[in-house]
GROMACS .gro file of C-alpha atoms in nm:
model
  362
    1MET     CA    1   7.588   5.817   8.298
    2THR     CA    2   7.534   6.114   8.528
    3LYS     CA    3   7.665   6.447   8.404
    4HIS     CA    4   7.885   6.601   8.673
    5LYS     CA    5   7.849   6.964   8.778
    6PHE     CA    6   8.104   7.182   8.955
    7ILE     CA    7   8.103   7.540   9.081
    8LEU     CA    8   8.435   7.720   9.128
    9SER     CA    9   8.493   8.051   9.297
   10GLY     CA   10   8.815   8.248   9.303
   11GLY     CA   11   8.893   8.605   9.219
   12GLY     CA   12   9.006   8.957   9.293
   13THR     CA   13   9.358   8.889   9.164
   14GLY     CA   14   9.519   8.655   8.914
   15GLY     CA   15   9.653   8.456   9.210
   16HIS     CA   16   9.300   8.336   9.286
   17ILE     CA   17   9.163   8.323   8.931
   18TYR     CA   18   9.426   8.119   8.747
   19PRO     CA   19   9.436   7.832   8.998
   20ALA     CA   20   9.056   7.806   8.964
   21ILE     CA   21   9.082   7.800   8.584
   22ALA     CA   22   9.359   7.535   8.602
   23ILE     CA   23   9.135   7.318   8.822
   24ALA     CA   24   8.839   7.369   8.586
   25ASN     CA   25   9.052   7.266   8.286
   26GLU     CA   26   9.161   6.946   8.462
   27LEU     CA   27   8.801   6.865   8.558
   28LYS     CA   28   8.697   6.920   8.197
   29SER     CA   29   8.972   6.691   8.069
   30ARG     CA   30   8.853   6.411   8.302
   31PHE     CA   31   8.481   6.471   8.254
   32PRO     CA   32   8.440   6.619   7.902
   33ASP     CA   33   8.062   6.652   7.939
   34ALA     CA   34   8.080   6.814   8.286
   35GLU     CA   35   7.904   7.145   8.345
   36ILE     CA   36   8.128   7.404   8.511
   37LEU     CA   37   8.015   7.738   8.651
   38PHE     CA   38   8.228   8.011   8.808
   39VAL     CA   39   8.107   8.257   9.071
   40GLY     CA   40   8.303   8.580   9.118
   41ALA     CA   41   8.275   8.932   9.252
   42LYS     CA   42   8.108   9.187   9.024
   43ASP     CA   43   8.351   9.447   8.883
   44LYS     CA   44   8.658   9.231   8.960
   45MET     CA   45   8.898   9.095   8.699
   46GLU     CA   46   8.751   8.744   8.706
   47MET     CA   47   8.445   8.877   8.520
   48GLN     CA   48   8.672   8.922   8.214
   49LYS     CA   49   8.937   8.652   8.264
   50VAL     CA   50   8.701   8.357   8.321
   51PRO     CA   51   8.493   8.406   8.001
   52GLN     CA   52   8.821   8.449   7.810
   53ALA     CA   53   8.913   8.100   7.935
   54GLY     CA   54   8.582   7.966   7.799
   55TYR     CA   55   8.371   7.938   8.115
   56GLU     CA   56   8.047   8.097   8.229
   57ILE     CA   57   8.061   8.320   8.537
   58LYS     CA   58   7.799   8.478   8.762
   59GLY     CA   59   7.883   8.783   8.974
   60LEU     CA   60   7.803   8.850   9.339
   61TRP     CA   61   7.768   9.197   9.491
   62ILE     CA   62   8.054   9.152   9.736
   63ALA     CA   63   8.377   9.334   9.829
   64GLY     CA   64   8.653   9.319  10.087
   65LEU     CA   65   8.692   9.516  10.406
   66GLN     CA   66   8.865   9.853  10.353
   67ARG     CA   67   9.141   9.943  10.599
   68LYS     CA   68   8.982  10.276  10.687
   69ILE     CA   69   8.625  10.377  10.769
   70THR     CA   70   8.440  10.409  10.438
   71PHE     CA   71   8.089  10.397  10.298
   72GLN     CA   72   8.185  10.065  10.135
   73ASN     CA   73   8.253   9.914  10.478
   74ALA     CA   74   7.911  10.028  10.601
   75MET     CA   75   7.760   9.842  10.304
   76LEU     CA   76   7.942   9.515  10.378
   77PRO     CA   77   7.669   9.346  10.588
   78LEU     CA   78   7.411   9.422  10.319
   79LYS     CA   79   7.645   9.298  10.043
   80PHE     CA   80   7.718   8.979  10.237
   81ILE     CA   81   7.349   8.900  10.295
   82ASP     CA   82   7.273   8.974   9.930
   83SER     CA   83   7.561   8.745   9.822
   84LEU     CA   84   7.444   8.463  10.049
   85TRP     CA   85   7.093   8.487   9.903
   86LYS     CA   86   7.224   8.492   9.545
   87SER     CA   87   7.466   8.204   9.621
   88ARG     CA   88   7.174   7.996   9.750
   89LYS     CA   89   6.978   8.071   9.432
   90ILE     CA   90   7.275   7.978   9.208
   91ILE     CA   91   7.336   7.650   9.396
   92LYS     CA   92   6.968   7.552   9.390
   93GLN     CA   93   6.943   7.614   9.016
   94PHE     CA   94   7.277   7.460   8.916
   95LYS     CA   95   7.279   7.164   9.162
   96PRO     CA   96   7.660   7.113   9.180
   97ASP     CA   97   7.825   6.790   9.294
   98VAL     CA   98   8.109   6.984   9.457
   99VAL     CA   99   8.184   7.354   9.521
  100ILE     CA  100   8.550   7.460   9.510
  101GLY     CA  101   8.693   7.785   9.649
  102THR     CA  102   9.038   7.921   9.562
  103GLY     CA  103   9.009   8.245   9.762
  104GLY     CA  104   8.879   8.592   9.691
  105PHE     CA  105   8.574   8.781   9.811
  106ALA     CA  106   8.305   8.571   9.640
  107SER     CA  107   8.424   8.234   9.772
  108GLY     CA  108   8.320   8.323  10.129
  109PRO     CA  109   7.941   8.350  10.089
  110LEU     CA  110   7.932   8.082   9.817
  111LEU     CA  111   8.110   7.814  10.022
  112LYS     CA  112   7.928   7.911  10.341
  113MET     CA  113   7.595   7.859  10.162
  114ALA     CA  114   7.713   7.532  10.004
  115ASN     CA  115   7.811   7.405  10.350
  116SER     CA  116   7.470   7.495  10.491
  117MET     CA  117   7.303   7.308  10.201
  118ASN     CA  118   7.521   6.997  10.259
  119ILE     CA  119   7.702   7.029   9.925
  120PRO     CA  120   8.061   6.899   9.951
  121THR     CA  121   8.321   7.178   9.949
  122VAL     CA  122   8.695   7.194   9.877
  123ILE     CA  123   8.920   7.483   9.979
  124GLN     CA  124   9.241   7.543   9.788
  125GLU     CA  125   9.468   7.754  10.012
  126GLN     CA  126   9.760   7.901   9.820
  127ASN     CA  127   9.952   8.089  10.088
  128SER     CA  128  10.175   8.001  10.379
  129TYR     CA  129   9.941   8.207  10.598
  130PRO     CA  130   9.567   8.158  10.533
  131GLY     CA  131   9.319   8.443  10.523
  132ILE     CA  132   9.037   8.472  10.774
  133THR     CA  133   8.773   8.357  10.521
  134ASN     CA  134   8.938   8.021  10.462
  135LYS     CA  135   9.003   7.972  10.834
  136LEU     CA  136   8.631   8.014  10.901
  137LEU     CA  137   8.522   7.800  10.604
  138SER     CA  138   8.766   7.521  10.695
  139LYS     CA  139   8.557   7.405  10.989
  140LYS     CA  140   8.287   7.268  10.757
  141ALA     CA  141   8.489   7.205  10.441
  142ASN     CA  142   8.532   6.844  10.333
  143SER     CA  143   8.885   6.879  10.199
  144ILE     CA  144   9.157   7.146  10.218
  145CYS     CA  145   9.435   7.142   9.958
  146VAL     CA  146   9.741   7.340  10.069
  147ALA     CA  147  10.069   7.450   9.912
  148TYR     CA  148  10.281   7.479  10.228
  149GLU     CA  149  10.365   7.252  10.517
  150HIS     CA  150  10.262   7.312  10.881
  151LEU     CA  151   9.913   7.454  10.811
  152GLU     CA  152   9.758   7.231  11.076
  153ARG     CA  153   9.802   7.539  11.299
  154PHE     CA  154   9.509   7.690  11.107
  155PHE     CA  155   9.309   7.401  10.964
  156PRO     CA  156   9.179   7.062  11.091
  157GLN     CA  157   9.470   6.826  11.025
  158ASP     CA  158   9.256   6.535  10.903
  159LYS     CA  159   9.121   6.749  10.616
  160ILE     CA  160   9.458   6.875  10.486
  161THR     CA  161   9.628   6.742  10.171
  162LEU     CA  162   9.962   6.892  10.065
  163THR     CA  163   9.927   6.937   9.688
  164GLY     CA  164  10.105   7.259   9.592
  165ASN     CA  165   9.937   7.532   9.388
  166PRO     CA  166   9.780   7.476   9.047
  167VAL     CA  167   9.973   7.634   8.763
  168ARG     CA  168   9.884   7.683   8.399
  169GLN     CA  169   9.969   7.366   8.207
  170ASP     CA  170  10.132   7.570   7.929
  171LEU     CA  171  10.416   7.650   8.173
  172LEU     CA  172  10.528   7.290   8.207
  173ASP     CA  173  10.742   7.291   7.891
  174ILE     CA  174  10.873   7.641   7.825
  175GLU     CA  175  11.218   7.525   7.708
  176SER     CA  176  11.074   7.430   7.369
  177LYS     CA  177  10.915   7.775   7.328
  178ARG     CA  178  11.225   7.993   7.352
  179GLU     CA  179  11.255   8.070   6.978
  180GLU     CA  180  10.883   8.143   6.950
  181ALA     CA  181  10.907   8.367   7.257
  182ILE     CA  182  11.202   8.570   7.124
  183ALA     CA  183  11.011   8.628   6.800
  184HIS     CA  184  10.683   8.709   6.981
  185PHE     CA  185  10.841   8.984   7.193
  186LYS     CA  186  11.083   9.092   6.915
  187LEU     CA  187  11.383   9.047   7.144
  188ASP     CA  188  11.756   9.074   7.079
  189ARG     CA  189  11.902   8.729   7.136
  190ASN     CA  190  12.240   8.883   7.222
  191LYS     CA  191  12.102   9.053   7.534
  192LYS     CA  192  11.985   8.910   7.864
  193THR     CA  193  11.609   8.954   7.917
  194LEU     CA  194  11.483   9.081   8.255
  195LEU     CA  195  11.118   9.014   8.336
  196ILE     CA  196  10.953   9.234   8.599
  197LEU     CA  197  10.629   9.107   8.760
  198GLY     CA  198  10.438   9.314   9.014
  199GLY     CA  199  10.142   9.081   9.042
  200SER     CA  200   9.826   9.105   8.830
  201LEU     CA  201   9.738   9.449   8.970
  202GLY     CA  202  10.091   9.590   8.965
  203ALA     CA  203  10.325   9.699   9.246
  204ARG     CA  204  10.396  10.068   9.304
  205ARG     CA  205  10.727  10.018   9.486
  206ILE     CA  206  10.868   9.783   9.221
  207ASN     CA  207  10.761  10.024   8.946
  208GLN     CA  208  10.936  10.312   9.125
  209LEU     CA  209  11.249  10.099   9.161
  210ILE     CA  210  11.261  10.007   8.792
  211GLU     CA  211  11.202  10.367   8.685
  212LYS     CA  212  11.495  10.476   8.900
  213GLN     CA  213  11.723  10.190   8.787
  214LEU     CA  214  11.627  10.174   8.419
  215ASP     CA  215  11.938  10.343   8.278
  216LYS     CA  216  12.161  10.122   8.494
  217LEU     CA  217  11.978   9.807   8.378
  218LEU     CA  218  12.015   9.901   8.012
  219SER     CA  219  12.386   9.976   8.063
  220LEU     CA  220  12.431   9.611   8.169
  221ASN     CA  221  12.326   9.493   7.820
  222VAL     CA  222  11.982   9.394   7.951
  223GLN     CA  223  11.646   9.424   7.773
  224VAL     CA  224  11.338   9.467   7.991
  225ILE     CA  225  10.982   9.331   7.982
  226TRP     CA  226  10.801   9.529   8.250
  227GLN     CA  227  10.454   9.428   8.364
  228CYS     CA  228  10.354   9.738   8.556
  229GLY     CA  229   9.984   9.664   8.625
  230LYS     CA  230   9.674   9.832   8.488
  231PHE     CA  231   9.669  10.104   8.756
  232TYR     CA  232  10.017  10.224   8.660
  233LEU     CA  233  10.029  10.198   8.281
  234GLU     CA  234   9.963  10.568   8.225
  235ASP     CA  235  10.256  10.657   8.453
  236TYR     CA  236  10.511  10.426   8.292
  237LYS     CA  237  10.416  10.367   7.928
  238LYS     CA  238  10.644  10.661   7.835
  239TYR     CA  239  10.938  10.424   7.896
  240ASN     CA  240  10.832  10.201   7.607
  241GLN     CA  241  11.137  10.220   7.386
  242TYR     CA  242  11.401  10.010   7.220
  243ASN     CA  243  11.495   9.736   7.472
  244VAL     CA  244  11.205   9.824   7.712
  245GLN     CA  245  10.850   9.690   7.680
  246VAL     CA  246  10.597   9.823   7.933
  247MET     CA  247  10.267   9.634   7.965
  248ALA     CA  248   9.969   9.648   8.197
  249PHE     CA  249   9.919   9.275   8.175
  250ILE     CA  250  10.088   8.984   7.995
  251GLU     CA  251   9.853   8.733   7.831
  252ARG     CA  252  10.118   8.483   7.714
  253MET     CA  253  10.294   8.404   8.041
  254ASP     CA  254  10.436   8.084   7.892
  255LEU     CA  255  10.619   8.285   7.626
  256VAL     CA  256  10.738   8.560   7.857
  257TYR     CA  257  10.887   8.305   8.098
  258ALA     CA  258  11.046   8.122   7.804
  259ALA     CA  259  11.208   8.446   7.687
  260SER     CA  260  11.334   8.566   8.024
  261ASP     CA  261  11.675   8.505   8.178
  262VAL     CA  262  11.621   8.671   8.518
  263VAL     CA  263  11.294   8.760   8.695
  264ILE     CA  264  11.208   9.025   8.954
  265SER     CA  265  10.876   8.938   9.118
  266ARG     CA  266  10.639   8.985   9.406
  267ALA     CA  267  10.598   8.669   9.614
  268GLY     CA  268  10.229   8.595   9.588
  269ALA     CA  269  10.160   8.223   9.615
  270SER     CA  270  10.076   8.166   9.249
  271SER     CA  271  10.380   8.361   9.129
  272VAL     CA  272  10.609   8.158   9.357
  273SER     CA  273  10.459   7.830   9.234
  274GLU     CA  274  10.495   7.934   8.869
  275LEU     CA  275  10.854   8.042   8.918
  276CYS     CA  276  10.939   7.704   9.071
  277ILE     CA  277  10.793   7.532   8.765
  278VAL     CA  278  10.973   7.750   8.507
  279GLY     CA  279  11.299   7.748   8.703
  280LYS     CA  280  11.429   8.097   8.633
  281PRO     CA  281  11.672   8.285   8.862
  282VAL     CA  282  11.453   8.522   9.061
  283ILE     CA  283  11.482   8.817   9.296
  284PHE     CA  284  11.172   8.826   9.517
  285ILE     CA  285  11.053   9.164   9.644
  286PRO     CA  286  10.757   9.069   9.870
  287SER     CA  287  10.469   9.305   9.928
  288PRO     CA  288  10.472   9.415  10.295
  289ASN     CA  289  10.104   9.517  10.270
  290VAL     CA  290   9.946   9.173  10.306
  291ALA     CA  291   9.806   8.977  10.599
  292GLU     CA  292  10.073   8.849  10.836
  293ASP     CA  293  10.343   8.943  10.582
  294HIS     CA  294  10.272   8.612  10.406
  295GLN     CA  295  10.457   8.708  10.086
  296THR     CA  296  10.784   8.733  10.278
  297LYS     CA  297  10.713   8.387  10.427
  298ASN     CA  298  10.635   8.249  10.079
  299ALA     CA  299  10.966   8.382   9.945
  300GLN     CA  300  11.167   8.280  10.251
  301ALA     CA  301  11.060   7.918  10.200
  302ILE     CA  302  11.240   7.928   9.861
  303VAL     CA  303  11.542   8.126   9.986
  304ASP     CA  304  11.591   7.874  10.269
  305LYS     CA  305  11.648   7.609   9.998
  306LYS     CA  306  11.892   7.839   9.813
  307GLY     CA  307  11.645   7.878   9.527
  308ALA     CA  308  11.607   8.258   9.509
  309ILE     CA  309  11.725   8.597   9.633
  310LEU     CA  310  11.503   8.797   9.870
  311LEU     CA  311  11.512   9.175   9.898
  312LYS     CA  312  11.269   9.356  10.126
  313GLU     CA  313  11.130   9.688  10.009
  314SER     CA  314  11.328   9.860  10.286
  315GLN     CA  315  11.653   9.725  10.134
  316LEU     CA  316  11.596   9.832   9.774
  317ASP     CA  317  11.760  10.175   9.777
  318ASP     CA  318  12.078  10.046   9.938
  319ASP     CA  319  12.112   9.695   9.799
  320PHE     CA  320  11.925   9.640   9.474
  321SER     CA  321  12.180   9.775   9.227
  322LEU     CA  322  12.468   9.569   9.363
  323VAL     CA  323  12.261   9.251   9.406
  324PHE     CA  324  12.122   9.268   9.052
  325GLU     CA  325  12.456   9.348   8.887
  326SER     CA  326  12.634   9.063   9.065
  327LEU     CA  327  12.359   8.820   8.955
  328ILE     CA  328  12.338   8.930   8.590
  329LYS     CA  329  12.718   8.907   8.554
  330ASP     CA  330  12.741   8.558   8.710
  331PRO     CA  331  12.602   8.278   8.485
  332GLY     CA  332  12.708   8.020   8.745
  333LYS     CA  333  12.494   8.185   9.013
  334GLN     CA  334  12.202   8.206   8.770
  335GLU     CA  335  12.230   7.836   8.692
  336GLN     CA  336  12.255   7.743   9.062
  337LEU     CA  337  11.940   7.939   9.152
  338SER     CA  338  11.759   7.792   8.851
  339GLN     CA  339  11.842   7.433   8.945
  340ASN     CA  340  11.755   7.481   9.313
  341ILE     CA  341  11.417   7.646   9.257
  342LYS     CA  342  11.318   7.372   9.010
  343LEU     CA  343  11.362   7.114   9.287
  344LEU     CA  344  11.076   7.282   9.477
  345ALA     CA  345  10.824   7.261   9.192
  346ARG     CA  346  10.501   7.064   9.232
  347PRO     CA  347  10.396   7.013   8.869
  348ASN     CA  348  10.121   6.762   8.960
  349ALA     CA  349   9.934   6.996   9.196
  350THR     CA  350   9.629   7.040   8.973
  351VAL     CA  351   9.593   6.665   8.921
  352GLN     CA  352   9.616   6.598   9.295
  353ILE     CA  353   9.359   6.868   9.378
  354VAL     CA  354   9.114   6.724   9.125
  355ASP     CA  355   9.176   6.377   9.277
  356GLU     CA  356   9.051   6.522   9.609
  357ILE     CA  357   8.745   6.677   9.437
  358VAL     CA  358   8.658   6.351   9.261
  359LYS     CA  359   8.656   6.165   9.596
  360LEU     CA  360   8.364   6.385   9.707
  361ILE     CA  361   8.134   6.316   9.410
  362LYS     CA  362   7.835   6.134   9.554
   0.00000   0.00000   0.00000
């Protein structure tokens, strides 16, 4: 029997890395003897997170376009050519059956080279508004797995399959982990637990908000788990105290979701998909600094179904305190949001994406 081989590429943020790892895990469960290789961007977080998940990764010398004129931008053409050449070398040596891209800098040159070498490719687009890389790659991709409806505006309709976003399988049954979670984080079971998520790299504006509101939050009999991001830990670790836990990054997301009663989160695609699965009442604060404001669109899709609360950064100073207090004091509202967001979950996304990959094995 032929041993199957797959290359996956996704990185830069947890929103690209964890879907790729979820897909790899599902491939491995179906084909236990399969060989799986990841390709990422050197110096990005995938170079640590992928080996931690048990997979080999090779790094490309690639980076994104900076918004202002920089030396790094001048180097982009050279980096892209170097990454194409290295991608070709990796593909020739590894001989994959299918190459899968979940977004991030490295997936561009890798999938472009795979297309030129007639290797089947699958794009997994997480957002309601695709990035330019995936729009360009879609013309030659064999299959495009999407998480939102109406993406035929950007991609060839006959290639699109609506699957949802992959989520970590350990999130599918968090109800049974509540006691373990309370013990793990040493929480007071008589207090409500607020979880703050700024995305894998952190969110300056959310951190500033929580710093300003911390005394008010604690006065409401709330304990706080605050994921501030690695760039901000030095600024905020001083708030580590009784009832406040400040962390750069949370490894056990299954336990932190199990422990939490209310969540404040950015609205990156992976975060939104996870929050639908775990079904917690959530206040979305979308990042305004992303292409086409896609985080606001991601969040709005949930709010339209009465599954979450949306606050724009411009509203925080005026509205946050009142909105949060009314939610934390209203168990009925919490339960309503929880039930409605759960209806939007797509727990079988990973399985459906791997079904599409398997169809392309020659």
